[in-house]
RNA sequence: GCACAGGUGGCAGAGUGGUUGAAUGCAUGGGACUGCAAAUCUCAUUCACGAAAGUGACGCAUCAGUUCGAAUCUGAUCCUGUGCUCCA
């Protein structure tokens, strides 16, 4: 499998540290609000990455944190006249609600920053011992110029970074590039005991502490949004490698942004849609489909039209699944004939194409194309007397491939007895060529939430979403 | 200013040197199927001539170049987005 590594800026063959296993850390949300669809993108695409590794037989440890202490959390708590912990608990719960609705699987571990204060303090102490950090009036800062590799991820040298750095007159830093590892308590802020007095961790250090706690000093894959490349991930490298003396991460993966009117969607710009808002209007599976219809590193433009388009293509997948279920009802216990053999070969071809696409830096757009090739073959199968074996083969492939993308989760609902009674009555009316009655019944069935289609193998009933 | 992406058909979006293959999906139109539908299959959707089959031309931001051959490589230009500051 090839993965584009932001560190080297090329696609590289993925080689796990431990055969058959892969450790992934994904930067999670700061839990001070509902998450927006820009936040949802990494959750979805890296959920797919994890699913693909599992599909390929890897044992995956997937860690995604909750940032539950920072300026935004504190501000929010003050605004709502409650505690930071209360805000954290609330929006962590809300995260799980939205994640579930988007079919984002829970991570192996969801660590919270505030539950890893001892690990954070230990890491800072190590950095101080290594001469890479210093205390200054209760704050602790990272000594950027003492870490020779600083800038290795973002590809900028120290001079360029320096010219861009904001210089605060009041700073207690040795150098403008230095960043906070530990912040001394200000009045009214939550704080923890430390060797430097009461205070709280800086933003970057928490990810270093939590990732290494669960994945070891060096692990396989670290992912997150492109905007985290600098300074967040650059700082993580400096902190972790600086403390351990070992490489931190082998592959850095960064997803592109979601734009609104070709502008980055962000909380600070105010041009964002929360997942909660979108859910009022759309089936969230369509949002997932939309995200996967482009490569994860490309920017995508969000609009109502795009979600509707995704919804339509998603329906095509469901139609194929239902078609297979319909075929299964009338299937026979016999070996596949020649045409069905060709169908099974086409299934294999789709699967192979799907794997090739996913192996190429997780090209979900091409992977979807491979699934749609399979969909077409499904519809070409004769409607009656199919071979059970061939149908089951198609069902297995379709569900296996869509499951990797986290699609096709809607249940195939059975038909209730009252609907079935109408369907049976309509069959009788059609046999009598009573088209008027037949159409009435079709309308009635439709009003009950089902579509009814006539096929050469009888009536087909599907639940409408 | 420095750094990094990117500009592909009506829309979205793959493709990144080679047989007319611009995949796949969406949309629109024709045909098949149907009692009618729906779903599905199939063809078409750059321009010119033509009723049509067809013929010719152009074509993947623009211009120039490399090459027997370019959407794909090189250079320049224009444009867009992102990072350098909390942000997925």
Coordinates of C-alpha atoms (C1' of nucleotides) in Angstrom, one line a residue:
Chain A
X1 CA 0.0 0.0 0.0
X2 CA 1.3 3.4 -1.0
X3 CA 0.6 6.4 1.3
X4 CA 1.5 10.0 0.7
X5 CA 3.8 11.1 3.5
X6 CA 3.6 14.8 4.2
X7 CA 7.1 14.5 5.7
X8 CA 8.8 13.4 2.5
X9 CA 6.1 14.8 0.2
X10 CA 5.9 11.6 -1.8
X11 CA 4.0 8.4 -1.9
X12 CA 5.8 5.7 0.0
X13 CA 5.2 2.0 0.4
X14 CA 3.7 1.4 3.8
X15 CA 5.7 -0.8 6.0
X16 CA 4.4 -1.4 9.5
X17 CA 6.7 -1.4 12.5
X18 CA 5.3 -4.7 13.7
X19 CA 4.2 -7.2 11.1
X20 CA 0.5 -7.4 10.8
X21 CA -0.2 -4.5 13.1
X22 CA -0.6 -0.8 12.6
X23 CA -0.8 2.1 15.1
X24 CA -2.6 5.2 14.1
X25 CA -3.1 8.5 16.0
X26 CA -5.6 11.0 14.7
X27 CA -6.0 14.5 16.2
X28 CA -9.5 14.7 17.6
X29 CA -11.8 17.5 18.3
X30 CA -11.6 20.2 21.0
X31 CA -14.9 19.6 22.7
X32 CA -16.3 23.0 23.2
X33 CA -19.0 22.8 20.5
X34 CA -20.7 20.5 18.1
X35 CA -18.3 19.6 15.3
X36 CA -18.8 21.0 11.8
X37 CA -18.5 19.1 8.5
X38 CA -14.9 20.4 8.1
X39 CA -14.1 18.6 11.3
X40 CA -16.0 15.6 10.0
X41 CA -13.8 15.1 7.0
X42 CA -10.7 13.7 8.9
X43 CA -12.9 11.7 11.1
X44 CA -14.5 10.0 8.1
X45 CA -11.5 9.6 5.8
X46 CA -9.3 8.3 8.6
X47 CA -12.1 6.0 9.7
X48 CA -11.9 4.6 6.2
X49 CA -8.1 4.2 6.5
X50 CA -8.6 2.2 9.6
X51 CA -11.3 0.1 8.1
X52 CA -9.2 -0.6 5.1
X53 CA -6.3 -1.8 7.2
X54 CA -8.6 -4.1 9.0
X55 CA -10.1 -5.4 5.8
X56 CA -6.5 -6.1 4.7
X57 CA -6.0 -8.2 7.8
X58 CA -4.1 -5.8 10.0
X59 CA -4.7 -5.5 13.7
X60 CA -5.2 -1.7 14.1
X61 CA -4.8 0.4 17.2
X62 CA -6.6 3.6 16.4
X63 CA -6.2 6.4 18.9
X64 CA -8.2 9.7 18.6
X65 CA -8.0 12.2 21.5
X66 CA -10.4 14.7 22.9
X67 CA -8.8 18.1 23.7
X68 CA -10.7 19.0 26.8
X69 CA -8.6 21.8 28.2
X70 CA -7.6 25.0 26.3
X71 CA -8.5 28.6 25.9
X72 CA -11.6 27.9 23.9
X73 CA -12.9 25.4 26.5
X74 CA -12.2 27.9 29.3
X75 CA -14.0 30.7 27.5
X76 CA -17.0 28.5 26.7
X77 CA -17.3 27.4 30.3
X78 CA -17.2 31.1 31.4
X79 CA -19.8 32.1 28.9
X80 CA -22.1 29.3 30.1
X81 CA -21.3 29.9 33.7
X82 CA -20.3 26.3 34.2
X83 CA -17.1 24.2 34.6
X84 CA -14.7 23.2 31.8
X85 CA -15.2 19.6 32.8
X86 CA -19.0 20.0 32.3
X87 CA -18.5 21.5 28.8
X88 CA -16.1 18.6 28.0
X89 CA -18.5 15.9 29.2
X90 CA -21.4 17.5 27.2
X91 CA -19.6 17.8 23.9
X92 CA -17.9 14.5 24.1
X93 CA -21.3 12.9 24.4
X94 CA -22.5 15.0 21.5
X95 CA -19.4 13.9 19.5
X96 CA -20.5 10.3 19.8
X97 CA -24.0 11.1 18.7
X98 CA -22.8 12.8 15.5
X99 CA -20.0 10.3 14.9
X100 CA -22.5 7.5 15.1
X101 CA -24.8 9.2 12.7
X102 CA -22.0 9.5 10.2
X103 CA -21.0 5.8 10.8
X104 CA -17.6 6.8 12.2
X105 CA -16.6 3.9 14.4
X106 CA -15.4 4.6 17.9
X107 CA -11.6 4.6 18.1
X108 CA -9.8 1.8 20.0
X109 CA -9.0 4.5 22.6
X110 CA -10.4 8.0 23.0
X111 CA -8.0 9.6 25.5
X112 CA -8.8 12.9 27.2
X113 CA -6.0 15.4 27.8
X114 CA -7.0 16.1 31.4
X115 CA -6.7 12.4 32.2
X116 CA -3.1 12.3 31.1
X117 CA -1.6 15.1 33.2
X118 CA 1.1 12.8 34.8
X119 CA 2.3 11.7 31.4
X120 CA 2.4 15.3 30.2
X121 CA 4.4 16.4 33.2
X122 CA 6.8 13.5 32.8
X123 CA 7.4 14.4 29.2
X124 CA 8.0 18.1 30.0
X125 CA 10.5 17.1 32.8
X126 CA 12.4 14.9 30.3
X127 CA 12.6 17.9 27.9
X128 CA 13.9 20.1 30.6
X129 CA 16.5 17.5 31.5
X130 CA 17.5 17.3 27.8
X131 CA 18.0 21.1 27.7
X132 CA 15.1 21.5 25.3
X133 CA 12.7 23.3 27.6
X134 CA 12.9 25.9 30.3
X135 CA 10.7 27.2 33.1
X136 CA 9.9 30.9 33.2
X137 CA 7.7 32.2 36.0
X138 CA 5.5 29.2 36.2
X139 CA 5.3 28.7 32.4
X140 CA 7.4 26.1 30.6
X141 CA 8.5 26.8 27.1
X142 CA 10.1 24.6 24.4
X143 CA 13.5 25.9 23.2
X144 CA 12.9 25.6 19.5
X145 CA 16.4 26.5 18.4
X146 CA 17.9 23.7 20.5
X147 CA 16.1 21.1 18.3
X148 CA 18.0 20.9 15.1
X149 CA 15.3 19.2 13.0
X150 CA 12.7 21.9 13.7
X151 CA 10.9 22.6 10.5
X152 CA 11.4 19.2 9.0
X153 CA 7.7 18.5 8.6
X154 CA 6.5 21.9 7.3
X155 CA 9.5 22.3 5.1
X156 CA 10.4 25.8 6.2
X157 CA 13.7 26.9 7.7
X158 CA 14.1 28.7 11.0
X159 CA 14.7 32.1 9.4
X160 CA 11.4 32.0 7.5
X161 CA 9.5 30.9 10.5
X162 CA 11.2 33.6 12.5
X163 CA 10.2 36.3 10.1
X164 CA 6.6 35.1 10.4
X165 CA 6.5 34.7 14.2
X166 CA 4.5 37.0 16.2
X167 CA 6.5 39.0 18.7
X168 CA 4.9 39.9 21.9
X169 CA 6.7 42.5 23.9
X170 CA 5.5 41.0 27.1
X171 CA 6.6 37.5 26.4
X172 CA 8.6 35.5 28.9
X173 CA 10.2 33.5 26.2
X174 CA 13.8 33.3 25.3
X175 CA 12.9 33.4 21.6
X176 CA 9.7 34.3 19.7
X177 CA 9.6 30.8 18.1
X178 CA 9.4 29.1 21.5
X179 CA 6.0 27.7 22.4
X180 CA 4.3 26.8 25.7
X181 CA 4.4 23.3 27.1
X182 CA 2.9 24.3 30.4
X183 CA 0.9 27.4 31.3
X184 CA 0.8 28.9 34.8
X185 CA -2.6 29.2 36.3
X186 CA -4.5 32.4 35.8
X187 CA -7.3 33.4 38.2
X188 CA -10.3 31.3 37.8
X189 CA -8.8 28.8 35.5
X190 CA -8.7 25.0 36.1
X191 CA -5.2 23.9 37.1
X192 CA -3.2 20.9 38.1
X193 CA -0.2 20.5 40.4
X194 CA 3.2 20.4 38.8
X195 CA 6.8 20.9 39.6
X196 CA 6.4 24.4 38.3
X197 CA 3.3 25.2 40.4
X198 CA -0.3 25.1 39.5
X199 CA -1.1 25.2 35.8
X200 CA -2.3 23.4 32.7
X201 CA -0.7 21.8 29.7
X202 CA -0.2 23.6 26.4
X203 CA -2.0 22.4 23.4
X204 CA 0.7 20.6 21.5
X205 CA 2.1 18.5 24.4
X206 CA -1.1 16.6 25.1
X207 CA -0.9 14.8 21.7
X208 CA 2.7 13.8 22.3
X209 CA 1.8 12.4 25.7
X210 CA -1.3 10.6 24.6
X211 CA 0.0 9.2 21.4
X212 CA 3.1 7.7 23.0
X213 CA 1.1 6.4 26.0
X214 CA -1.0 4.2 23.7
X215 CA 1.2 3.6 20.7
X216 CA 4.8 3.7 21.9
X217 CA 7.6 6.2 21.4
X218 CA 7.6 5.5 17.6
X219 CA 4.5 4.5 15.8
X220 CA 3.2 4.0 12.3
X221 CA 0.8 6.7 11.2
X222 CA -0.2 10.2 12.5
X223 CA -3.0 11.9 10.7
X224 CA -5.0 15.1 10.9
X225 CA -6.1 18.2 8.9
X226 CA -3.6 20.0 6.7
X227 CA -3.8 23.1 8.9
X228 CA -2.3 21.1 11.8
X229 CA 0.9 20.5 9.9
X230 CA 2.3 23.7 11.4
X231 CA 2.7 24.4 14.1
X232 CA 0.9 21.5 15.9
X233 CA 2.5 18.5 14.3
X234 CA 5.9 20.2 13.9
X235 CA 5.8 20.8 17.6
X236 CA 4.7 17.2 18.4
X237 CA 7.8 16.0 16.6
X238 CA 10.1 18.4 18.5
X239 CA 8.5 17.4 21.8
X240 CA 8.4 13.7 21.3
X241 CA 11.7 13.1 19.5
X242 CA 13.3 15.6 21.8
X243 CA 12.3 13.7 24.8
X244 CA 12.8 10.1 23.6
X245 CA 15.7 10.6 21.1
X246 CA 13.8 8.4 18.7
X247 CA 11.9 9.0 15.5
X248 CA 8.3 9.9 16.4
X249 CA 6.1 8.9 13.4
X250 CA 6.8 7.0 10.2
X251 CA 4.0 8.3 8.0
X252 CA 2.2 11.7 8.3
X253 CA -1.2 11.9 6.6
X254 CA -3.0 15.2 6.1
X255 CA -6.5 15.7 4.7
X256 CA -7.5 18.7 2.5
X257 CA -10.1 21.2 3.5
X258 CA -13.8 21.6 2.9
X259 CA -14.5 24.9 1.3
X260 CA -17.7 27.0 1.1
X261 CA -17.7 29.2 -2.0
X262 CA -14.0 28.2 -2.4
X263 CA -13.1 29.5 1.0
X264 CA -12.0 27.5 3.8
X265 CA -14.7 26.6 6.3
X266 CA -13.7 27.3 9.8
X267 CA -15.1 28.2 13.1
X268 CA -13.2 31.4 13.2
X269 CA -14.6 32.6 9.9
X270 CA -18.1 31.7 10.9
X271 CA -18.9 30.1 7.5
X272 CA -19.5 26.6 8.9
X273 CA -22.2 24.1 9.1
X274 CA -22.3 21.7 12.0
X275 CA -23.1 18.1 11.4
X276 CA -26.1 18.6 13.5
X277 CA -27.5 21.3 11.2
X278 CA -26.9 19.1 8.1
X279 CA -28.7 16.2 9.7
X280 CA -31.9 18.2 9.8
X281 CA -31.9 18.4 6.0
X282 CA -30.0 15.4 4.7
X283 CA -29.3 11.8 5.3
X284 CA -25.8 11.9 6.8
X285 CA -24.8 8.8 4.8
X286 CA -24.9 11.1 1.8
X287 CA -22.4 13.4 3.5
X288 CA -20.1 10.5 4.0
X289 CA -20.6 9.6 0.3
X290 CA -19.8 13.2 -0.6
X291 CA -16.6 13.1 1.4
X292 CA -15.4 9.9 -0.2
X293 CA -16.2 10.9 -3.8
X294 CA -13.0 13.0 -3.8
X295 CA -9.5 12.1 -2.8
X296 CA -8.9 12.9 0.8
X297 CA -6.0 15.3 0.1
X298 CA -8.0 17.4 -2.4
X299 CA -10.0 20.3 -1.4
X300 CA -13.7 19.9 -1.8
X301 CA -16.4 22.5 -2.1
X302 CA -19.5 21.9 0.1
X303 CA -22.9 22.8 -1.3
X304 CA -26.4 21.5 -1.1
X305 CA -26.2 20.4 -4.7
X306 CA -23.2 18.3 -4.0
X307 CA -24.9 16.5 -1.2
X308 CA -27.9 15.9 -3.3
X309 CA -25.7 14.5 -6.0
X310 CA -24.1 12.2 -3.5
X311 CA -27.5 11.1 -2.2
X312 CA -28.5 10.1 -5.8
X313 CA -25.4 8.0 -6.3
X314 CA -25.8 6.4 -2.9
X315 CA -29.4 5.4 -3.9
X316 CA -27.9 3.6 -6.9
X317 CA -25.8 1.5 -4.4
X318 CA -28.9 0.7 -2.4
X319 CA -30.9 -0.3 -5.5
X320 CA -28.2 -2.8 -6.4
X321 CA -28.2 -4.3 -2.9
X322 CA -32.0 -4.6 -3.0
X323 CA -31.8 -6.1 -6.4
X324 CA -29.5 -8.8 -5.1
X325 CA -31.9 -9.5 -2.2
X326 CA -34.8 -9.7 -4.7
X327 CA -32.8 -12.2 -6.8
X328 CA -32.0 -14.2 -3.7
X329 CA -35.7 -14.8 -3.0
X330 CA -36.2 -16.7 -6.2
X331 CA -32.7 -18.2 -6.4
X332 CA -32.1 -21.9 -6.9
X333 CA -29.7 -24.4 -5.5
X334 CA -27.6 -25.1 -8.5
X335 CA -24.2 -24.3 -9.8
X336 CA -23.7 -21.0 -11.6
X337 CA -24.2 -21.1 -15.4
X338 CA -21.9 -19.4 -17.8
X339 CA -23.3 -15.9 -17.5
X340 CA -23.3 -16.2 -13.7
X341 CA -19.7 -17.4 -13.9
X342 CA -18.9 -14.2 -15.8
X343 CA -20.8 -12.2 -13.2
X344 CA -18.7 -13.7 -10.5
X345 CA -15.5 -13.0 -12.4
X346 CA -16.7 -9.4 -12.7
X347 CA -17.1 -9.3 -9.0
X348 CA -13.5 -10.4 -8.6
X349 CA -12.4 -7.7 -11.0
X350 CA -14.3 -5.1 -9.1
X351 CA -12.7 -6.3 -5.9
X352 CA -9.2 -6.2 -7.4
X353 CA -9.8 -2.7 -8.9
X354 CA -11.1 -1.6 -5.5
X355 CA -8.0 -2.8 -3.7
X356 CA -5.7 -1.3 -6.3
X357 CA -7.4 2.1 -5.9
X358 CA -7.3 1.9 -2.1
X359 CA -3.7 0.8 -2.2
X360 CA -2.9 3.9 -4.1
X361 CA -2.9 6.4 -1.2
X362 CA -6.5 5.6 -0.4
X363 CA -8.1 6.7 -3.7
X364 CA -11.7 6.4 -2.6
X365 CA -13.0 8.1 -5.7
X366 CA -11.5 5.3 -7.9
X367 CA -12.6 2.7 -5.3
X368 CA -16.2 3.9 -5.6
X369 CA -15.9 3.6 -9.4
X370 CA -14.9 0.0 -9.0
X371 CA -18.0 -0.6 -6.9
X372 CA -20.2 1.0 -9.5
X373 CA -18.8 -1.4 -12.1
X374 CA -20.0 -4.2 -9.9
X375 CA -23.4 -2.5 -9.5
X376 CA -23.9 -2.5 -13.3
X377 CA -23.2 -6.2 -13.5
X378 CA -25.7 -6.9 -10.7
X379 CA -28.4 -5.3 -12.8
X380 CA -27.5 -7.3 -15.9
X381 CA -28.3 -10.6 -14.2
X382 CA -31.5 -12.3 -15.3
X383 CA -34.3 -11.7 -12.9
X384 CA -35.6 -15.2 -12.3
X385 CA -34.1 -18.5 -11.3
X386 CA -30.6 -17.2 -10.4
X387 CA -28.1 -19.5 -8.9
X388 CA -28.0 -19.0 -5.1
X389 CA -24.3 -19.3 -5.2
X390 CA -23.8 -16.5 -7.7
X391 CA -26.2 -14.2 -5.9
X392 CA -24.6 -14.8 -2.6
X393 CA -21.2 -14.2 -4.1
X394 CA -22.3 -10.8 -5.4
X395 CA -23.9 -9.9 -2.1
X396 CA -20.7 -10.8 -0.2
X397 CA -18.5 -8.7 -2.5
X398 CA -20.8 -5.7 -2.5
X399 CA -21.2 -5.6 1.2
X400 CA -17.5 -6.3 1.9
X401 CA -16.4 -3.4 -0.3
X402 CA -19.0 -0.9 0.8
X403 CA -18.3 -1.8 4.4
X404 CA -14.7 -0.6 4.0
X405 CA -16.0 2.8 3.0
X406 CA -18.6 2.6 5.8
X407 CA -21.5 2.8 3.3
X408 CA -24.7 0.8 2.8
X409 CA -25.5 0.7 6.5
X410 CA -29.3 1.1 6.1
X411 CA -31.1 -2.0 7.0
X412 CA -33.0 -3.9 4.3
X413 CA -36.4 -3.7 5.9
X414 CA -38.9 -6.4 5.3
X415 CA -42.4 -5.7 4.3
X416 CA -45.1 -5.5 6.9
X417 CA -48.2 -7.7 6.7
X418 CA -50.6 -4.9 5.7
X419 CA -48.4 -3.8 2.9
X420 CA -47.9 -7.4 1.8
X421 CA -51.7 -7.8 1.7
X422 CA -52.0 -4.8 -0.7
X423 CA -49.1 -6.2 -2.8
X424 CA -50.9 -9.5 -3.1
X425 CA -54.2 -7.8 -4.0
X426 CA -52.4 -5.9 -6.7
X427 CA -51.0 -9.0 -8.1
X428 CA -54.5 -10.3 -8.5
X429 CA -55.7 -7.1 -10.1
X430 CA -52.9 -7.2 -12.6
X431 CA -53.7 -10.8 -13.4
X432 CA -57.2 -9.6 -14.2
X433 CA -55.8 -6.6 -16.1
X434 CA -57.6 -4.3 -13.8
X435 CA -55.2 -1.4 -14.3
X436 CA -57.2 1.1 -12.5
X437 CA -57.3 -0.9 -9.3
X438 CA -53.7 -1.9 -9.8
X439 CA -52.6 1.8 -10.0
X440 CA -54.7 2.7 -6.9
X441 CA -53.0 0.0 -4.9
X442 CA -49.6 1.1 -6.1
X443 CA -50.4 4.7 -4.9
X444 CA -51.6 3.4 -1.6
X445 CA -48.4 1.3 -1.1
X446 CA -46.4 4.4 -2.0
X447 CA -48.2 6.4 0.5
X448 CA -47.2 3.8 3.1
X449 CA -43.5 4.5 2.3
X450 CA -42.7 1.8 -0.3
X451 CA -42.0 1.8 -4.0
X452 CA -43.4 -1.0 -6.0
X453 CA -41.9 -2.1 -9.2
X454 CA -43.1 -4.6 -11.7
X455 CA -40.6 -7.0 -13.1
X456 CA -40.7 -10.0 -15.3
X457 CA -40.2 -12.0 -12.1
X458 CA -43.0 -10.4 -10.2
X459 CA -43.5 -7.3 -8.1
X460 CA -40.6 -5.8 -6.2
X461 CA -41.2 -3.8 -3.1
X462 CA -38.6 -1.5 -1.6
X463 CA -38.8 0.8 1.4
X464 CA -38.3 4.5 0.6
X465 CA -36.1 6.5 2.9
Chain B
rG1 C1' 7.0 38.4 0.9
rC2 C1' 8.3 33.1 1.9
rA3 C1' 6.3 27.9 1.6
rC4 C1' 2.8 24.2 -0.3
rA5 C1' -1.3 22.5 -3.2
rG6 C1' -4.2 23.0 -7.4
rG7 C1' -6.7 24.8 -12.3
rU8 C1' -9.8 18.3 -16.5
rG9 C1' -16.4 17.6 -20.3
rG10 C1' -23.4 20.6 -18.3
rC11 C1' -21.9 19.5 -12.7
rA12 C1' -18.7 16.6 -9.4
rG13 C1' -14.3 14.0 -10.0
rA14 C1' -10.5 10.0 -11.4
rG15 C1' -6.5 9.7 -14.8
rU16 C1' -0.5 11.9 -15.0
rG17 C1' 3.6 10.0 -22.0
rG18 C1' 1.2 5.7 -26.4
rU19 C1' -4.0 2.0 -29.6
rU20 C1' -10.6 7.7 -31.1
rG21 C1' -10.7 4.7 -24.8
rA22 C1' -11.1 11.5 -20.6
rA23 C1' -12.9 6.1 -15.7
rU24 C1' -17.0 6.6 -12.4
rG25 C1' -21.2 9.1 -10.4
rC26 C1' -24.9 13.0 -11.1
rA27 C1' -27.9 15.8 -14.6
rU28 C1' -30.4 16.2 -19.5
rG29 C1' -32.3 13.9 -24.0
rG30 C1' -33.3 9.5 -27.4
rG31 C1' -34.1 4.1 -27.6
rA32 C1' -35.3 -0.8 -25.2
rC33 C1' -38.3 -2.9 -21.3
rU34 C1' -43.7 -1.8 -19.1
rG35 C1' -50.8 -1.9 -19.6
rC36 C1' -48.7 2.9 -17.7
rA37 C1' -44.9 3.8 -14.4
rA38 C1' -40.5 3.0 -11.6
rA39 C1' -36.0 0.8 -11.6
rU40 C1' -32.6 -1.0 -15.0
rC41 C1' -30.0 -1.6 -19.6
rU42 C1' -28.3 1.1 -23.9
rC43 C1' -26.8 5.4 -26.9
rA44 C1' -26.0 10.5 -26.9
rU45 C1' -24.8 15.4 -24.6
rU46 C1' -17.0 20.6 -27.6
rC47 C1' -17.6 22.9 -32.6
rA48 C1' -18.7 22.9 -38.1
rC49 C1' -21.4 20.4 -42.3
rG50 C1' -25.4 16.8 -42.4
rA51 C1' -32.3 14.5 -41.4
rA52 C1' -29.1 10.4 -40.3
rA53 C1' -25.2 7.0 -40.5
rG54 C1' -20.9 9.9 -41.0
rU55 C1' -16.9 13.4 -42.1
rG56 C1' -13.6 17.1 -40.4
rA57 C1' -11.6 20.3 -36.7
rC58 C1' -10.6 21.6 -31.8
rG59 C1' -9.9 19.8 -27.0
rC60 C1' -8.0 18.7 -20.1
rA61 C1' -6.3 27.5 -17.5
rU62 C1' -3.1 30.4 -21.4
rC63 C1' 1.3 30.7 -24.4
rA64 C1' 5.7 28.5 -25.9
rG65 C1' 8.8 24.1 -25.9
rU66 C1' 10.6 18.8 -25.5
rU67 C1' 8.9 14.2 -28.2
rC68 C1' 7.4 9.9 -33.6
rG69 C1' 3.5 10.9 -29.9
rA70 C1' 1.3 15.3 -24.2
rA71 C1' -4.4 16.4 -20.2
rU72 C1' 0.1 13.7 -18.6
rC73 C1' 7.2 16.2 -19.1
rU74 C1' 9.8 21.5 -19.3
rG75 C1' 9.6 26.9 -19.1
rA76 C1' 6.9 31.3 -18.7
rU77 C1' 2.2 33.7 -17.7
rC78 C1' -2.6 34.2 -15.5
rC79 C1' -6.0 32.6 -11.7
rU80 C1' -7.6 30.1 -7.1
rG81 C1' -6.9 28.0 -2.3
rU82 C1' -4.0 26.9 2.1
rG83 C1' 0.1 27.6 5.7
rC84 C1' 3.6 31.2 8.0
rU85 C1' -1.6 33.2 13.8
rC86 C1' -6.4 29.5 17.6
rC87 C1' -8.5 26.3 13.6
rA88 C1' -9.7 19.4 10.8

